[in-house]
Structure formats: structure tokens, C-alpha cells
């Protein structure tokens, strides 16, 4: 699983990093001391969940969540236990950790995240995505999507049976896709991990199409493959 940490206290970040290092398969991609930089990062990168401090100097944790239509799973972290009730208003919030964080309680939280992600993965296998194609609203199965790519400045969604040219940007589509299944491997390509046939040093094979992997995104792809 991939996650980020958002907390304005460096000591708290260090503690969470240490706890994360005790969990096999848990990868902390970045840590942020402000929500602005975290939002910028999430515009181009998907994560499975976020450790989020409620009390932040720019946007509170809840104000941060309100910026998303489809936020990742969230583990809220704070020393203010009075905020726990408000957390139940957000379906993305999986758990609520009070400071100081203990290892056994931390492990329980990670287990909750894993269960929530498994539920989502099963749900998305039968879920639909609605797109505007040729002035019509078209419904496609999310799990039928193989590749989403930019060709000649046009965004193309390639499914098992059909290709759709849409006006939406790659970034906007990426934000609506489940992070357990899809990964951005290149500035111009998003792929469905379950559709990968073969991986070479610089490319992926999906349905006879070779897709380039950027050097910066290769490690993210390899980490996510371990989920399947």
C-alpha cells in the first residue's frame, strides 16, 4: 500500500514514519507539513490512503477533505479527541488515531485500511464510469478499461471492446479511478494493472500495445504490482 503523511509537526511525522517502517508492504511516498503542497502532489499522484492531522495551519483536515469529490482512504490523527464525532461525516475516514500513537493501535488502523481497500477493489470490479462521448452519456465498466492515453493531444479511453475519445484531461480521469487498480506509468498513459501481460525495463505490454514507463514512475508501478 502507498500512503502519504500530512502533519505540521515534524516530530509527529517522524513517529509515523517509524511506525510505518514496522509494517511490511507499507510505502510512505511523501510527507507534507502543509496541505497546499499535499494537494498539488495529489493532483498528479494516486495513493491508497493518507495519514492526516486534523489541525493544520492553512486548511484543517476536514477542509482539506472537502476539496475532493473522491478522496483516498483517510486515517485521521490528532490529540483532540473531541473531533472524533465529526469524522463520521466523511465516508473516506477509515480510522481515528489519537496522539500519542501506540504500535498495537497503529497496526489495528492499518488492518482497517486494508479491509476497506479490499472492499473497494471488489466493488470497482462491477462499478461503472460515465463519460461524455459523441454528445452522449456512455456507461462503461471500470474493470473493462485497459489503457487511458494521450494521442495527438486527445484523451482516449481504451476498453476491452471499444475506444472512446473524450474531452476530459488525463489528470481528471485519474482522480476518479480506484488507486488499487490503476496507475499512471507515464505523463501520457494510465494503465489497469490487472491487464498487464508483460513488463520490460522501459515498457508494459497490454493487449499487444507497448506502453512506455517513465523512469520516475517505474518504482510506483512495481510497488503496486505486489497488491495483485
Short mmCIF file of C-alpha atoms in Angstrom, two decimals:
data_model
loop_
_atom_site.label_atom_id
_atom_site.label_comp_id
_atom_site.label_asym_id
_atom_site.label_seq_id
_atom_site.Cartn_x
_atom_site.Cartn_y
_atom_site.Cartn_z
CA UNK A 1 0.00 0.00 0.00
CA UNK A 2 1.12 3.53 -0.77
CA UNK A 3 0.37 6.45 1.53
CA UNK A 4 1.37 10.00 2.37
CA UNK A 5 1.56 11.82 5.69
CA UNK A 6 0.16 15.31 6.26
CA UNK A 7 1.10 16.78 9.62
CA UNK A 8 2.53 20.16 10.59
CA UNK A 9 4.60 18.69 13.43
CA UNK A 10 7.91 17.18 12.33
CA UNK A 11 8.10 15.05 15.49
CA UNK A 12 4.73 13.54 14.68
CA UNK A 13 5.81 12.80 11.11
CA UNK A 14 8.96 11.09 12.39
CA UNK A 15 6.88 8.90 14.72
CA UNK A 16 4.50 7.88 11.95
CA UNK A 17 7.42 7.13 9.63
CA UNK A 18 8.95 4.90 12.29
CA UNK A 19 5.65 3.07 12.81
CA UNK A 20 5.19 2.64 9.06
CA UNK A 21 8.64 1.07 8.80
CA UNK A 22 7.37 -1.72 11.05
CA UNK A 23 4.64 -2.67 8.55
CA UNK A 24 5.68 -4.84 5.62
CA UNK A 25 4.39 -3.62 2.26
CA UNK A 26 3.52 -0.14 3.53
CA UNK A 27 5.27 2.56 1.50
CA UNK A 28 5.28 6.22 2.53
CA UNK A 29 5.63 8.15 -0.72
CA UNK A 30 5.90 11.65 0.77
CA UNK A 31 5.38 13.59 3.99
CA UNK A 32 3.97 17.14 3.98
CA UNK A 33 3.88 19.82 6.65
CA UNK A 34 1.19 21.81 4.80
CA UNK A 35 -1.96 20.92 2.89
CA UNK A 36 -1.18 23.11 -0.14
CA UNK A 37 1.81 21.02 -1.22
CA UNK A 38 -0.13 17.84 -0.49
CA UNK A 39 -2.98 18.93 -2.76
CA UNK A 40 -0.51 19.71 -5.54
CA UNK A 41 1.06 16.27 -5.17
CA UNK A 42 -2.33 14.51 -5.24
CA UNK A 43 -3.30 16.23 -8.47
CA UNK A 44 -0.76 14.06 -10.27
CA UNK A 45 -0.33 11.07 -7.96
CA UNK A 46 -2.68 8.47 -6.54
CA UNK A 47 -2.23 6.96 -3.10
CA UNK A 48 -4.17 4.28 -1.27
CA UNK A 49 -4.62 6.31 1.89
CA UNK A 50 -3.47 9.36 3.85
CA UNK A 51 -2.39 9.91 7.44
CA UNK A 52 -3.99 13.31 8.03
CA UNK A 53 -3.63 15.60 11.01
CA UNK A 54 -6.89 17.46 11.70
CA UNK A 55 -5.33 20.68 12.99
CA UNK A 56 -3.32 22.20 10.15
CA UNK A 57 -2.32 25.89 9.77
CA UNK A 58 -3.76 26.53 6.28
CA UNK A 59 -6.69 24.17 5.85
CA UNK A 60 -7.96 21.95 8.63
CA UNK A 61 -8.03 18.23 7.91
CA UNK A 62 -11.77 18.42 7.27
CA UNK A 63 -11.42 21.46 4.98
CA UNK A 64 -8.73 19.53 3.12
CA UNK A 65 -11.14 16.59 2.62
CA UNK A 66 -13.82 18.93 1.33
CA UNK A 67 -11.56 19.71 -1.64
CA UNK A 68 -12.08 16.20 -3.03
CA UNK A 69 -15.02 14.59 -4.78
CA UNK A 70 -13.41 11.18 -4.37
CA UNK A 71 -10.80 11.35 -1.60
CA UNK A 72 -8.48 8.45 -0.78
CA UNK A 73 -8.99 6.50 2.42
CA UNK A 74 -8.08 8.59 5.43
CA UNK A 75 -6.61 7.85 8.84
CA UNK A 76 -7.13 10.96 10.93
CA UNK A 77 -4.51 11.80 13.53
CA UNK A 78 -4.90 14.32 16.34
CA UNK A 79 -4.58 14.88 20.04
CA UNK A 80 -8.05 16.47 20.08
CA UNK A 81 -10.44 13.58 20.68
CA UNK A 82 -13.44 15.94 20.56
CA UNK A 83 -13.19 15.88 16.77
CA UNK A 84 -13.90 12.14 16.52
CA UNK A 85 -17.65 12.59 16.09
CA UNK A 86 -17.23 14.93 13.12
CA UNK A 87 -15.04 12.34 11.40
CA UNK A 88 -18.07 10.07 10.96
CA UNK A 89 -19.50 12.58 8.46
CA UNK A 90 -16.79 11.52 5.99
CA UNK A 91 -17.14 8.06 4.44
CA UNK A 92 -13.48 8.13 3.39
CA UNK A 93 -12.33 8.21 7.03
CA UNK A 94 -11.36 4.67 7.98
CA UNK A 95 -9.95 5.29 11.43
CA UNK A 96 -9.12 7.92 14.01
CA UNK A 97 -5.81 7.77 15.87
CA UNK A 98 -5.25 9.86 18.96
CA UNK A 99 -1.79 11.08 19.91
CA UNK A 100 0.44 9.62 21.21
CA UNK A 101 0.14 6.71 18.80
CA UNK A 102 0.92 3.22 20.10
CA UNK A 103 2.20 0.46 17.82
CA UNK A 104 -0.58 -2.04 18.59
CA UNK A 105 -3.25 0.60 17.91
CA UNK A 106 -1.39 1.66 14.76
CA UNK A 107 -1.42 -1.92 13.47
CA UNK A 108 -5.18 -2.13 14.05
CA UNK A 109 -5.60 1.02 11.98
CA UNK A 110 -3.59 -0.38 9.08
CA UNK A 111 -5.72 -3.55 9.18
CA UNK A 112 -8.84 -1.39 8.89
CA UNK A 113 -7.37 0.36 5.85
CA UNK A 114 -6.55 -2.98 4.22
CA UNK A 115 -10.11 -4.24 4.75
CA UNK A 116 -11.58 -1.03 3.34
CA UNK A 117 -9.36 -1.21 0.26
CA UNK A 118 -10.30 -4.86 -0.37
CA UNK A 119 -13.97 -3.92 -0.21
CA UNK A 120 -13.40 -1.10 -2.68
CA UNK A 121 -11.45 -3.35 -5.02
CA UNK A 122 -14.32 -5.84 -5.17
CA UNK A 123 -16.81 -3.01 -5.61
CA UNK A 124 -14.96 -1.46 -8.53
CA UNK A 125 -14.87 -4.75 -10.41
CA UNK A 126 -18.56 -4.24 -11.10
CA UNK A 127 -18.72 -0.43 -10.95
CA UNK A 128 -19.36 1.91 -13.84
CA UNK A 129 -17.77 5.09 -15.16
CA UNK A 130 -19.88 7.58 -17.09
CA UNK A 131 -18.22 9.52 -19.91
CA UNK A 132 -19.34 12.10 -22.44
CA UNK A 133 -18.71 10.52 -25.84
CA UNK A 134 -20.00 11.94 -29.13
CA UNK A 135 -22.53 14.11 -27.28
CA UNK A 136 -23.92 11.11 -25.43
CA UNK A 137 -23.55 9.90 -21.86
CA UNK A 138 -21.93 6.48 -22.14
CA UNK A 139 -21.56 3.98 -19.30
CA UNK A 140 -18.51 1.72 -19.26
CA UNK A 141 -17.37 -0.86 -16.75
CA UNK A 142 -14.36 0.39 -14.83
CA UNK A 143 -12.71 -3.02 -14.88
CA UNK A 144 -13.05 -3.18 -18.70
CA UNK A 145 -10.70 -0.19 -19.06
CA UNK A 146 -7.25 -1.30 -20.20
CA UNK A 147 -5.41 1.92 -21.07
CA UNK A 148 -6.09 5.64 -20.93
CA UNK A 149 -3.72 7.64 -23.09
CA UNK A 150 -3.00 10.95 -24.78
CA UNK A 151 -2.58 10.76 -28.56
CA UNK A 152 -2.22 13.95 -30.61
CA UNK A 153 -3.46 15.96 -27.61
CA UNK A 154 -6.62 13.83 -27.40
CA UNK A 155 -7.56 11.66 -24.42
CA UNK A 156 -8.53 8.11 -25.39
CA UNK A 157 -10.06 5.53 -23.05
CA UNK A 158 -9.31 2.05 -24.37
CA UNK A 159 -11.60 -0.71 -23.08
CA UNK A 160 -11.81 -4.40 -23.90
CA UNK A 161 -14.26 -3.79 -26.74
CA UNK A 162 -14.11 -0.13 -27.72
CA UNK A 163 -12.02 3.07 -27.70
CA UNK A 164 -13.56 6.37 -26.57
CA UNK A 165 -12.14 9.81 -27.31
CA UNK A 166 -13.15 12.21 -24.53
CA UNK A 167 -12.51 15.86 -23.70
CA UNK A 168 -11.51 15.32 -20.08
CA UNK A 169 -7.84 15.53 -19.11
CA UNK A 170 -5.83 12.52 -18.04
CA UNK A 171 -5.41 14.00 -14.56
CA UNK A 172 -9.15 14.47 -14.01
CA UNK A 173 -9.92 10.92 -15.13
CA UNK A 174 -7.13 9.56 -12.95
CA UNK A 175 -8.66 11.18 -9.87
CA UNK A 176 -11.90 9.26 -10.44
CA UNK A 177 -10.26 5.85 -10.80
CA UNK A 178 -9.57 3.39 -7.96
CA UNK A 179 -5.90 3.58 -6.99
CA UNK A 180 -5.77 -0.15 -6.28
CA UNK A 181 -6.39 -0.94 -9.93
CA UNK A 182 -4.97 1.96 -11.97
CA UNK A 183 -1.54 3.52 -12.04
CA UNK A 184 -0.06 6.36 -14.07
CA UNK A 185 3.08 4.99 -15.68
CA UNK A 186 3.87 7.92 -17.95
CA UNK A 187 2.80 11.53 -18.47
CA UNK A 188 0.59 10.28 -21.32
CA UNK A 189 -0.53 6.87 -20.01
CA UNK A 190 -2.67 5.34 -17.27
CA UNK A 191 -2.95 1.56 -17.16
CA UNK A 192 -5.11 -1.06 -15.48
CA UNK A 193 -2.65 -3.18 -13.52
CA UNK A 194 -4.75 -6.33 -13.91
CA UNK A 195 -4.48 -6.06 -17.73
CA UNK A 196 -0.68 -6.09 -17.86
CA UNK A 197 0.69 -9.03 -19.87
CA UNK A 198 4.40 -8.33 -19.59
CA UNK A 199 6.80 -5.76 -18.13
CA UNK A 200 10.20 -4.92 -19.55
CA UNK A 201 12.73 -2.36 -18.40
CA UNK A 202 11.10 0.54 -20.21
CA UNK A 203 7.68 -0.66 -21.32
CA UNK A 204 4.49 -2.57 -20.49
CA UNK A 205 2.55 -4.88 -22.78
CA UNK A 206 -1.24 -4.65 -22.64
CA UNK A 207 -3.37 -6.24 -25.37
CA UNK A 208 -0.48 -6.19 -27.87
CA UNK A 209 0.24 -2.50 -27.23
CA UNK A 210 3.62 -1.45 -25.87
CA UNK A 211 3.30 1.36 -23.33
CA UNK A 212 6.32 3.37 -22.16
CA UNK A 213 7.16 3.58 -18.44
CA UNK A 214 8.80 6.78 -17.29
CA UNK A 215 11.85 6.32 -15.11
CA UNK A 216 10.29 8.31 -12.27
CA UNK A 217 7.10 6.19 -12.21
CA UNK A 218 8.65 2.75 -12.58
CA UNK A 219 9.11 2.21 -8.83
CA UNK A 220 5.47 3.13 -8.16
CA UNK A 221 4.32 0.55 -10.71
CA UNK A 222 6.49 -2.20 -9.24
CA UNK A 223 5.19 -1.47 -5.74
CA UNK A 224 1.58 -1.68 -6.86
CA UNK A 225 2.03 -4.96 -8.69
CA UNK A 226 2.65 -6.55 -5.30
CA UNK A 227 -1.02 -5.89 -4.47
CA UNK A 228 -2.19 -8.45 -7.04
#
